[in-house]
Coordinates of C-alpha atoms and ligand atoms in Angstrom, one line a residue:
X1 CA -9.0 2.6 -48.9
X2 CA -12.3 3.1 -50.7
X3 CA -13.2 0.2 -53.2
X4 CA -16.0 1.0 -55.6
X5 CA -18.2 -1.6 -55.2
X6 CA -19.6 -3.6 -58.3
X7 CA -23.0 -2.3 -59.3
X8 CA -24.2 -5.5 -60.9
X9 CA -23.9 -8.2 -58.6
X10 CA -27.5 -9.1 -57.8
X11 CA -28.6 -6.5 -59.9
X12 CA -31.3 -6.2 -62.4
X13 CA -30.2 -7.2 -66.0
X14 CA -32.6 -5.7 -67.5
X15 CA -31.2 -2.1 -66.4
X16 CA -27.9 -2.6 -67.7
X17 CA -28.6 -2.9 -71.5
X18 CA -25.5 -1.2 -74.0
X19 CA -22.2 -1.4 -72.7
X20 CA -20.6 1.8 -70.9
X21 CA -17.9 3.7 -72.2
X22 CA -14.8 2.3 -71.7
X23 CA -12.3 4.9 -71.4
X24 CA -9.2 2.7 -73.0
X25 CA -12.0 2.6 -76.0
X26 CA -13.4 6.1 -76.6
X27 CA -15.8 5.0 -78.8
X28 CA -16.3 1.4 -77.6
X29 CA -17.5 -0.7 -80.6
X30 CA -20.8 -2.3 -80.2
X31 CA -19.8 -6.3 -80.5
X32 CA -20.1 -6.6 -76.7
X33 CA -23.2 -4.9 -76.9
X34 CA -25.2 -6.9 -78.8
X35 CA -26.1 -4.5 -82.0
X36 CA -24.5 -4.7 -84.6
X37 CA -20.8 -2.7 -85.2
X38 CA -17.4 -2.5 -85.2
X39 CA -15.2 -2.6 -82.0
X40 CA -12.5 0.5 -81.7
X41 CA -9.2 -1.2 -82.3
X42 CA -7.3 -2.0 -78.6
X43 CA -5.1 0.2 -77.6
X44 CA -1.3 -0.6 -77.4
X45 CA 1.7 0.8 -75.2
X46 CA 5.3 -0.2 -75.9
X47 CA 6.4 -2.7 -73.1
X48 CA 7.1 -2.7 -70.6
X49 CA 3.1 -2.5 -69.5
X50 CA 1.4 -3.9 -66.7
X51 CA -2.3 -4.2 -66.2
X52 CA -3.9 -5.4 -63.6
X53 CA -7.7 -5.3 -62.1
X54 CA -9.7 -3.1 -59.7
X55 CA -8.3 0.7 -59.1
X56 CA -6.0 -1.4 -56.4
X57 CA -4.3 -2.7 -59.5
X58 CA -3.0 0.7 -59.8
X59 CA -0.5 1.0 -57.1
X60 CA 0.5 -2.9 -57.7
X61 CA 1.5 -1.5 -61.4
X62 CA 3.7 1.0 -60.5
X63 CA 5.2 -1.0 -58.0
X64 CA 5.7 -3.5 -60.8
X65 CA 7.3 -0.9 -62.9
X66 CA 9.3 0.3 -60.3
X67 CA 10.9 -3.1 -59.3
X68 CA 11.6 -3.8 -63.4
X69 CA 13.4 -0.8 -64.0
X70 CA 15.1 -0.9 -61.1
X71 CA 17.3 -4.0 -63.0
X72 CA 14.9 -7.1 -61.6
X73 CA 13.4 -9.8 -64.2
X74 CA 9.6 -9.9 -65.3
X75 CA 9.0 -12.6 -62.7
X76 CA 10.2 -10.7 -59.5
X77 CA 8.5 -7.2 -60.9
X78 CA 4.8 -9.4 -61.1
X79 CA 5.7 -10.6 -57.3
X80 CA 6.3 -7.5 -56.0
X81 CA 3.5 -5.9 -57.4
X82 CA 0.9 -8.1 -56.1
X83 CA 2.9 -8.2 -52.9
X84 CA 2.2 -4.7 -52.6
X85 CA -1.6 -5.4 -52.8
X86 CA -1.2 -8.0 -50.2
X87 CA 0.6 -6.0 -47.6
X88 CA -2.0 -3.5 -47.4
X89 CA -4.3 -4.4 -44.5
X90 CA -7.2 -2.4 -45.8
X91 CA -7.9 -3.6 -48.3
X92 CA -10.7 -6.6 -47.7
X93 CA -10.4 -8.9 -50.9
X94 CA -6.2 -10.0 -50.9
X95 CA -3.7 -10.5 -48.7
X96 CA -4.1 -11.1 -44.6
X97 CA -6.8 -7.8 -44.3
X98 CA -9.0 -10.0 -46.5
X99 CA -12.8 -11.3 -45.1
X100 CA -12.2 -14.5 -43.3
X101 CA -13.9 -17.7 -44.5
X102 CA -17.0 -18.7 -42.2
X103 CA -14.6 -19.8 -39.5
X104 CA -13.2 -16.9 -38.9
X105 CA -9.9 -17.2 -40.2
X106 CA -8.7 -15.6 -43.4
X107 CA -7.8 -18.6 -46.1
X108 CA -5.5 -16.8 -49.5
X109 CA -5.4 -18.4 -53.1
X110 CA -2.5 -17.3 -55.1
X111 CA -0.4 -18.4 -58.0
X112 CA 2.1 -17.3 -60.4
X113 CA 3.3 -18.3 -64.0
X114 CA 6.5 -17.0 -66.2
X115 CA 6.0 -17.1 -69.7
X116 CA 9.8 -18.1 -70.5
X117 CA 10.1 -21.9 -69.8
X118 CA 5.9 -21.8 -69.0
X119 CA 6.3 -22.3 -65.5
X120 CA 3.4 -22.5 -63.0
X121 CA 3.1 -22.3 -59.1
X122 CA 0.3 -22.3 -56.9
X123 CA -1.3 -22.3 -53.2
X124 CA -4.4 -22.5 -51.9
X125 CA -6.4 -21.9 -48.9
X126 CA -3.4 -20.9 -46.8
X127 CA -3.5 -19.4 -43.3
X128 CA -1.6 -16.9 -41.4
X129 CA 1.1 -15.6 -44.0
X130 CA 1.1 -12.3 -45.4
X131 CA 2.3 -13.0 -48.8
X132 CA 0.5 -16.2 -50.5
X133 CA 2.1 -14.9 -54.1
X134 CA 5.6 -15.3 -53.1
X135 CA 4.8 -19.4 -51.5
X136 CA 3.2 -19.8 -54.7
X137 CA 6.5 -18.9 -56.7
X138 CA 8.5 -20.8 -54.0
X139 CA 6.3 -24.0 -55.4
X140 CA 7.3 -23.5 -58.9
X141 CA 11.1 -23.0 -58.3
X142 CA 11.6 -25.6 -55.9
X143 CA 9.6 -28.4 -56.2
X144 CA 8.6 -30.2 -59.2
X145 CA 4.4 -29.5 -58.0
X146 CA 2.2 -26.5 -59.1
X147 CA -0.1 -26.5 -56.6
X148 CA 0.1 -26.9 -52.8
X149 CA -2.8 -26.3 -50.4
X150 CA -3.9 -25.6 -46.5
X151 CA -1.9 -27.5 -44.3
X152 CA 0.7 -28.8 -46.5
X153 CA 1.4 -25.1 -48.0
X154 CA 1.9 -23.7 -44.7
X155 CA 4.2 -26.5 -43.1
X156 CA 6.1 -25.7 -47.0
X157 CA 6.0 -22.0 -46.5
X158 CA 7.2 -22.3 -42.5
X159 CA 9.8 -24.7 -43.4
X160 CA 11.2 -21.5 -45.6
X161 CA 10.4 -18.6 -43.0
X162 CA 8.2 -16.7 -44.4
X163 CA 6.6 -14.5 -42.9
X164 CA 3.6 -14.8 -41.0
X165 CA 0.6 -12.7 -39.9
X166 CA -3.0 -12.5 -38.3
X167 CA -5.2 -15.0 -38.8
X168 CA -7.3 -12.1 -39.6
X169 CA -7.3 -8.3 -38.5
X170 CA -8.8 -6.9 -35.6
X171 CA -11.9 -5.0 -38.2
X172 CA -12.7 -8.3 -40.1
X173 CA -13.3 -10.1 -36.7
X174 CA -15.9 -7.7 -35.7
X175 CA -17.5 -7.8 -39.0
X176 CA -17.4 -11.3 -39.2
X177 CA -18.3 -11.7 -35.7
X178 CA -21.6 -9.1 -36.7
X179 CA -21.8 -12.0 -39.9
X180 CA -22.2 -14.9 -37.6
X181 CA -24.9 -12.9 -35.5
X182 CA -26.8 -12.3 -38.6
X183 CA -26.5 -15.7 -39.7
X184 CA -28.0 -16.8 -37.1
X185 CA -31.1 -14.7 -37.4
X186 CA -30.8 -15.8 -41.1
X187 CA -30.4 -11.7 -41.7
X188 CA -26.4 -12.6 -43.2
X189 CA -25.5 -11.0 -46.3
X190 CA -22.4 -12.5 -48.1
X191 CA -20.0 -8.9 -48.9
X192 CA -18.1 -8.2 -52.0
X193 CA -15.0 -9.7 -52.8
X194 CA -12.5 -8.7 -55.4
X195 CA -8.6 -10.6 -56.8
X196 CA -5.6 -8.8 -57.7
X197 CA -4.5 -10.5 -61.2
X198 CA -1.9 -8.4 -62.8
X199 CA -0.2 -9.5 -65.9
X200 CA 3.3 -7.8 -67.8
X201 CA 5.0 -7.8 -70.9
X202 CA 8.6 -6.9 -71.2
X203 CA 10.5 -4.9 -73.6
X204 CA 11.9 -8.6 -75.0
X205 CA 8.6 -10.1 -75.7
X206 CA 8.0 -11.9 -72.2
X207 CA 5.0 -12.3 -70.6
X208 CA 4.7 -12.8 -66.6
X209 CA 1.2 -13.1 -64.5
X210 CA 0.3 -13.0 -60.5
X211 CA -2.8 -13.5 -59.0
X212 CA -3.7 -13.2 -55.1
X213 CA -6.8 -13.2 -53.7
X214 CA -8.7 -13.8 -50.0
X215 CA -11.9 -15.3 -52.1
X216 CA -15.2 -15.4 -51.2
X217 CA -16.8 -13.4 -47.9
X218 CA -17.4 -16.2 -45.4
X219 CA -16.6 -19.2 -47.8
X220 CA -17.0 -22.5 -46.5
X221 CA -13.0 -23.4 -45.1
X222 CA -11.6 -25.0 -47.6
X223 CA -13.2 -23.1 -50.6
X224 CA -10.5 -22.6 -53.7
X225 CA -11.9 -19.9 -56.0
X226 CA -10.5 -19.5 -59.7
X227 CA -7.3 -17.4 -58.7
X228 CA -5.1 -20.1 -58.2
X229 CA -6.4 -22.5 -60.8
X230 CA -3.8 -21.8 -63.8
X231 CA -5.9 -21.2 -66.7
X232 CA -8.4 -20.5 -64.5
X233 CA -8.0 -16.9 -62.2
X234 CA -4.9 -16.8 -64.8
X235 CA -2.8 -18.1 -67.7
X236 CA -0.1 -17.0 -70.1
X237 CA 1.4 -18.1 -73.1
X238 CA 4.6 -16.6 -74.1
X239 CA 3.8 -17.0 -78.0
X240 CA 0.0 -15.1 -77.0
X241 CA -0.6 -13.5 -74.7
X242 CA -1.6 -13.5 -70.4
X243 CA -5.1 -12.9 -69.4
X244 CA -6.9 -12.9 -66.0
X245 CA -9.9 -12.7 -64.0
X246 CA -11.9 -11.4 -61.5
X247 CA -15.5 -12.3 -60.1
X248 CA -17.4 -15.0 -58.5
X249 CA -14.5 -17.7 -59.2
X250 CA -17.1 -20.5 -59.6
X251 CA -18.3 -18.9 -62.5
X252 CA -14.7 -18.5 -64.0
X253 CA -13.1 -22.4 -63.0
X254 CA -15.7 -23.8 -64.5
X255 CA -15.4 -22.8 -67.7
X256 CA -11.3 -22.4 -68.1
X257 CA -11.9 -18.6 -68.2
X258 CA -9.0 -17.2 -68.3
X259 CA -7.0 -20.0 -71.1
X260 CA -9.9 -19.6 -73.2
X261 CA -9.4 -15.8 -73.6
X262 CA -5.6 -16.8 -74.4
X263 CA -7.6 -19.3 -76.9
X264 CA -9.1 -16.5 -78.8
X265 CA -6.3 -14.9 -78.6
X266 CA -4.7 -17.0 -80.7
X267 CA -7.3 -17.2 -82.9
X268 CA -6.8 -13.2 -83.9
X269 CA -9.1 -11.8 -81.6
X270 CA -7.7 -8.7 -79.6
X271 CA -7.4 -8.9 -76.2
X272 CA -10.9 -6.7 -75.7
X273 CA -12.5 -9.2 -78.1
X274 CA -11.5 -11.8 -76.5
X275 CA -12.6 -11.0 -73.5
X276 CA -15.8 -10.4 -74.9
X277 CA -16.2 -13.7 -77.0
X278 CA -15.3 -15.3 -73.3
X279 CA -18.0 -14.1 -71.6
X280 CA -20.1 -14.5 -74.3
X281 CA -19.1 -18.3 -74.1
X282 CA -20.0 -18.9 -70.6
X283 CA -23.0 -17.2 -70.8
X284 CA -24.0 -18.8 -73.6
X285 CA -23.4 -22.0 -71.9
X286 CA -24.5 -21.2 -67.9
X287 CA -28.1 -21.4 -67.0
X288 CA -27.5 -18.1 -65.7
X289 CA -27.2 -16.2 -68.5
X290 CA -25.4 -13.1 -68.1
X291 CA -25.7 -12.8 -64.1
X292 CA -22.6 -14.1 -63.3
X293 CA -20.4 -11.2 -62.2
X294 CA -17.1 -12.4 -64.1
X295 CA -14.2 -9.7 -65.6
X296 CA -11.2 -10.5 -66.8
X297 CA -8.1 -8.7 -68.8
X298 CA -5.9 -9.4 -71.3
X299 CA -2.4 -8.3 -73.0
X300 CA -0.9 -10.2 -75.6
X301 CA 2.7 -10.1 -76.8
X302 CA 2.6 -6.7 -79.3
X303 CA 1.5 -5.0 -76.2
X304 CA -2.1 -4.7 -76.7
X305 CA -4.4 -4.3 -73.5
X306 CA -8.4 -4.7 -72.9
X307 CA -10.9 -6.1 -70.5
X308 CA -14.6 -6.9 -70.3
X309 CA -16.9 -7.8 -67.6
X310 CA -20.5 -8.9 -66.9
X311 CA -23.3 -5.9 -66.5
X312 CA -21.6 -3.3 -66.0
X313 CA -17.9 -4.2 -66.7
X314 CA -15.6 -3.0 -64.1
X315 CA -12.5 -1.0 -63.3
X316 CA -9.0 -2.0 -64.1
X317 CA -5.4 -0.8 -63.9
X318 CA -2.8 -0.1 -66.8
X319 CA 0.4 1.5 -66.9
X320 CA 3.7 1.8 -68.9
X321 CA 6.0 4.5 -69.5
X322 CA 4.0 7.2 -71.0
X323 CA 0.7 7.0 -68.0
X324 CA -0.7 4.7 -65.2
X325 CA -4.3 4.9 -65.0
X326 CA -7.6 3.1 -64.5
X327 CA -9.9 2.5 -66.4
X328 CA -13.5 1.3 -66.9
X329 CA -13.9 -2.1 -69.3
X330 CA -16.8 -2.4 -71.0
X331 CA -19.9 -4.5 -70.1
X332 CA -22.0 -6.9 -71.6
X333 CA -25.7 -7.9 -70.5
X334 CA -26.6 -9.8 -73.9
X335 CA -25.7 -11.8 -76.8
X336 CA -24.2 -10.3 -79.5
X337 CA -25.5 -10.4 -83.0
X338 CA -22.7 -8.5 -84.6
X339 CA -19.1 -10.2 -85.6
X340 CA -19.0 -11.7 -82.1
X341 CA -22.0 -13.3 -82.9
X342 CA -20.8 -16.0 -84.8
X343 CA -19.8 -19.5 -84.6
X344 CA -16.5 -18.3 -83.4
X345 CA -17.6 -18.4 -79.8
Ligands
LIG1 C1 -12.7 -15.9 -56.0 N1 -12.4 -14.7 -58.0 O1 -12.2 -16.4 -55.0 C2 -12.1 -14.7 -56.6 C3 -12.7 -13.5 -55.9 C4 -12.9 -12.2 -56.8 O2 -14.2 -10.4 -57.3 O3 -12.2 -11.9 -57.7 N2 -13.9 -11.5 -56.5 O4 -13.8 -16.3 -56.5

């Protein structure tokens, strides 16, 4: 499976200056841009929708929709879906085909939450099973913990039988083994890495959010990104909306990414605008401006949808009973000095 790669990690700022067009925003507005204007309103689908990030999103979304109208709840039709990502070994950012840590072996982060009762599970840094997600749900339902990590998660998810897998696949060995080489020569370059968040609303008003993720290319064992921290990688609030992220987890946990674009949110902001007055937060606040290679998307309960990203925004996944497509968020690389501008942020 080919990935497009993100264009802006490492890259010049000063290339990337308006935002691209972001095809669920024909005529994006110009508040993540940093001129002066008025955003197009979100678009909105009738639930049940499902968005999720990366073009991989797209197959986990119809998968998703497939499972809920097959008869299965909001929380089975999110597991599923991100199961499907994890189950195929290609791809190198979630599930058991995933870069390894520096070790060798691959570690997954994934969590889950339900909107109805605002329940919350979690793992972290989990070896040898194929489907991290599914532990992670397991956590919530039967034990009064949201978060279980490394050794303790897998004696958890052996003591239930799930099932297990490589410690990593036969092509991430010899590129990790060509990593260690390099490292050696001090010639290693850390590779991309990308998290299946995906996030549903269903026709009754729920809301329902998965994340999965194999982190960070040659992370230190032991590393937890931002995908299994709730309100971190990902959060809902039934009365809100769901929202969640993608990037250089570091530059998401620090800052409560994904519950602060729930947070503004709530405050009226759509779910693109909230995105945007996110980023806009940590970069107001990170001594790295704008270089930070975060993304996240949103829905909120009346079915809205949107997304933003650092530089160049990125791809992400939406579908519902009329389409399922992909499409591109848009970008920021500035502050604004329109609406956005202001002391909301
Ligand atoms: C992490 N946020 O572990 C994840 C990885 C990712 O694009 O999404 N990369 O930091």
């Amino acid at each position: 499976m080919k990935i497009p790669r993100r264009a802006f990690l490492g890259s010049s700022l000063a290339a990337m200056s308006a935002a691209p067009l972001a095809a669920a925003n024909p005529k994006p507005g110009k508040g993540g841009s940093g001129k002066r204007g008025r955003r197009e309103p979100d678009p909105s689908s009738r639930p049940p929708v499902v968005i999720s990030t990366w073009p991989f999103g797209k197959p986990a979304n119809d998968r998703t929709l497939e499972v809920f109208r097959s008869g299965k709840g909001g929380l089975d039709a999110v597991e599923q879906g991100v199961r499907q990502a994890e189950a195929d070994l290609s791809n190198p950012s979630v599930g058991l085909g995933g870069i390894p840590a520096a070790h060798g072996i691959v570690q997954l982060d994934a969590c889950i939450m339900s909107g109805p009762g605002h329940r919350a599970g979690s793992v972290a840094a989990v070896e040898g099973f194929k489907h991290p997600v599914s532990i992670a749900r397991r956590v919530m339902e039967e034990t009064r913990h949201v978060m279980l990590v490394g050794e303790g998660a897998q004696r958890f998810a052996r003591d239930r039988k799930f099932e297990e897998g490589p410690a990593v696949t036969p092509g991430q060995k010899a590129a990790w083994e060509a990593w260690k080489k390099a490292q050696e020569a001090e010639k290693a370059k850390v590779p991309n890495h990308d998290t299946i968040a995906l996030l549903m609303l269903t026709p009754s008003g729920d809301l329902f959010g998965a994340c999965s993720t194999s982190g960070w290319g040659y992370k230190i064992p032991g590393r937890v990104g931002d995908s299994p921290i709730i309100g971190g990688g990902l959060y809902v609030d039934n009365t809100v909306g769901a929202a969640g992220a993608t990037g250089i987890g570091e530059n998401v946990m620090r800052y409560c990414g994904s519950f602060l674009v729930v947070e503004f949110m709530r405050q009226g902001m759509s779910p693109t605008e909230a995105c945007l007055a996110t980023l806009h937060r940590i970069a107001s606040l990170d001594p790295k401006g704008y270089d930070l290679s975060v993304n996240f998307i949103a829905l909120d309960k009346r079915g809205r949808y949107g997304a933003a990203g650092t530089g160049q925004g990125f791809q992400y996944a939406v579908a519902c009973d009329d389409f399922s497509k992909v499409l591109q968020s848009p970008g920021v690389t500035q502050k604004p000095v329109g609406p956005l501008g202001g002391n909301r942020l």
